Structures are given as C-alpha cells and as structure tokens.
Amino acid sequence: MTSDVKLLDINNVVIGIERRKRETLVLVREANFDVNYGEMVGIVGESGSGKTMICRSIIGTLQRRGAAVIGGEVLFEGLDLRTINEAKWKSLRGKVIGYVPQSALAGPNPVLTIEKQLAEALSQVEGTGSMKNRSKELLDLVKIRRVDTVMKQYPYQLSGGMRQRVMIACALASKPKLLIADEPTTGLDVTVQSQIMELLREIRRDLGTAIILISHDLALVDEVCDKIVVMHAGATVEVGPTSSMSKPRHPYTVALNSSRIDVAKPGGELLTIKGNPPSVGQWNPGCRFAERCDYVQQDCLVGDHPALSGKKGEHQSACLHADKIGKI
Ligand SMILES: Nc1ncnc2c1ncn2[C@@H]1O[C@H](COP(=O)(O)OP(=O)(O)OP(=O)(O)O)[C@@H](O)[C@H]1O
Ligand code: SF4
Ligand SMILES: [Mg+2]
C-alpha cells in the first residue's frame, strides 16, 4: 500500500436515521479525520456527541441501530466501505478491523469459560498450533498472568480490568490492522485505567496495530494518542496532533482542558463545562456550541454549523473565531 493511502479516512461523513414520514434525522454531520498505519487516535466528547456512531460506520453495524452513512466516505485502505456487500464486511469486521464495544465490561459471554471465549474468537481466523496454546498466547499478549487458572474461569470470577483484557484479547485474535476500543476504561478505577492504557500503548508498539480510542476523558487520550478528534453535538469541532491540543483552537476543547482533573488545583474547585449540548435534531441556527461559548459573536448565531477549516492532517478547528482564543 502506498504511503499516501491512509489506513482509514473519514471524509465528510454524515450519519442519519430515518424517522416517521421518511424524514431523516442527522446524528453526525461531516465527520472528518484520518488514521495512519500504526497510529493511535483518540476521539473525545460528551455523551451523545456521536463517538459510537462513528465506530459503527467503520465496522458496518449502523443498520443494527436503524442508522446509515448518508453522506461522505468511509475509506479503509482506499476502499469505500459504503459500497461493500455483507460478505466483504464479514471479511473485515472482527478480522482486519477489531472492535472492543462500549459495553465490553459486561461483554464476555457469562456462560462460557475464558478458554471457550478465546477459542470462539480464534476459530474465525487461521492459525497454527493447538487452540489451547493459541488461547494462552493471546492471554500473554494482554499481560494476563496465571493463564491456566484464568482459562478455566467464567467472566464473573474476573475483575473488571481482567474482563476488559479478555475482550481486548478476543479482538486481537485476528491480528487486526485497526483496533477500535470504545470507552475501554469506563467503570474502572484509576489504577486499572492506566494499566489498560499502558496495554493499548504496548499493543500498538509491539504489533504495529493502529488504534482508535474513544473516551470522555481528554487527559486519558492526551497521554497515549498521536492525534485527537474532538466531537460536540454530532460535529467534529477540532482535530490535530496531540501536541497541538495544549493550544486548542476551539472553545469546547478549551473547556474540556479546563475541566481536566489532572489540571485542577489541589483543594480547588473542579471546573465543569457550562450548560449541556443540544439534543439531536434540536439544533439552533449557527454554531451548536454557541449557548455554551464564552467567545460567541453575532455571526456565530446564523447559517449552518461551521465546518472544520484548514488542511486535513493538520491542526483544524470549526470555530469562526479561533484567532481570539486565549485573548479575551
Ligand atoms: N437508534 C437511535 N435512534 C435515535 N437516536 C439515536 C439512536 N442511536 C443513537 N442515537 C443518538 O445519536 C447520538 C449519538 O449517539 P452515540 O451513541 O454515537 O453517542 P456517544 O458519543 O457514543 O455517547 P456516549 O458517550 O454516551 O457513548 C446520541 O444523541 C444518541 O441519542
Ligand atoms: S463559532 Fe462562535 S459560538 Fe462557535 S465555538 Fe466559535 S466562537 Fe464559539
Ligand atoms: Mg458511545
């Protein structure tokens, strides 16, 4: 594959759902970002911002929610995923593209031992050696110790962090080129969170797997990702290399940065972002962040929600007044 073909290119993607009377409700508008081979990309945003919908557009499961990509392109190694049939999806989903779903902590099948879960994942792909040895290798890969004991256990006998490791092991069975981890640390305590982050970093380093990491937590993705995509109310509002996010160019990213626990002063008040994102379909004209924005001007309140400006692959913002950030 030539170096100018991205592993994944999300290009002006619009995701919608059909409502009564053939009316389409847009859930995600013009999402724009790309993922290079071996790159780790974080997608952050509050609940309902469209993070999981983007994941589903990459693994072809939007229709299970009655939704669809209705505009733009989802290009995987140059192949437009909107054009492929279910047989092709089956050769990509869970194989070339691994997925750890958002509810993965509850995910492992409760009635199967870990050995059986792993065998099921491994049975989908070719490999050499006995199933038992291949399962053990997978558990080694995700740094699970006492593998013989763990193989015989059921999910309820494992801690949350261990269950998450098992789900990641299942997703790695096919040695995917891209692993999508949708909020892999939600519900885990801080120590286990950082262990899972370290594991993802090692997987990327040792296997060269590109990773999309979804989170509410900017501090978390900031630590491990090369690039960050910030979403608000179904729109991509800022994208850039992680280093550029210390000088954000969108007021929402400024607010996310200010509310990080790791920047709060000891004993001081933990800042929160004022207001709430507008509900799906309840958009006012103009910028969807306007009601929450300290920088709002008259021109923000008219027309369409601003598009990302700047060159894809560089630091981009969807704010009309990005030049004023930090100056008021
Ligand atoms: N089947 C559906 N019908 C209508 N709206 C839906 C449907 N599925 C999702 N949505 C809406 O689409 C928006 C995006 O949902 P999505 O699950 O992608 O959010 P998210 O960013 O992953 O949130 P969270 O952080 O809570 O997981 C939300 O407002 C959600 O309510
Ligand atoms: S476009 Fe206007 S309202 Fe929107 S984020 Fe920028 S300054 Fe705020
Ligand atoms: Mg989600």
CSV table of C-alpha atoms and ligand atoms in Angstrom, one decimal, residues 237 249-252 286-301 305-306 317-322 324-325, ligand 2:
chain,number,residue,atom,x,y,z
A,237,VAL,CA,-15.1,20.6,16.2
A,249,ARG,CA,-8.4,26.3,18.7
A,250,HIS,CA,-12.0,25.6,19.6
A,251,PRO,CA,-13.7,26.9,22.8
A,252,TYR,CA,-15.1,23.4,23.5
A,286,GLY,CA,-25.3,28.6,13.6
A,287,CYS,CA,-22.8,27.0,15.8
A,288,ARG,CA,-24.0,24.2,18.1
A,289,PHE,CA,-21.7,25.3,20.8
A,290,ALA,CA,-22.9,28.9,20.9
A,291,GLU,CA,-25.1,28.7,24.0
A,292,ARG,CA,-22.1,27.4,26.0
A,293,CYS,CA,-19.4,29.5,24.4
A,294,ASP,CA,-17.5,32.4,26.1
A,295,TYR,CA,-16.4,33.7,22.7
A,296,VAL,CA,-19.8,33.8,20.9
A,297,GLN,CA,-20.3,36.7,18.4
A,298,GLN,CA,-23.4,37.6,16.4
A,299,ASP,CA,-22.1,35.8,13.3
A,300,CYS,CA,-22.0,32.5,15.2
A,301,LEU,CA,-25.8,32.5,15.5
A,305,HIS,CA,-22.8,24.9,12.0
A,306,PRO,CA,-19.2,26.0,11.0
A,317,SER,CA,-10.9,23.9,14.1
A,318,ALA,CA,-14.6,24.5,13.4
A,319,CYS,CA,-14.6,27.8,15.3
A,320,LEU,CA,-15.3,31.1,13.4
A,321,HIS,CA,-13.2,33.0,16.0
A,322,ALA,CA,-10.4,30.6,16.7
A,324,LYS,CA,-9.5,35.1,19.6
A,325,ILE,CA,-9.0,32.1,21.8
B,2,SF4,S1,-18.1,29.6,16.2
B,2,SF4,FE1,-18.7,31.1,17.7
B,2,SF4,S2,-20.0,30.1,19.1
B,2,SF4,FE2,-19.0,28.5,17.9
B,2,SF4,S3,-17.2,28.0,19.2
B,2,SF4,FE3,-16.5,29.6,17.8
B,2,SF4,S4,-16.8,31.5,18.9
B,2,SF4,FE4,-18.0,29.9,20.0
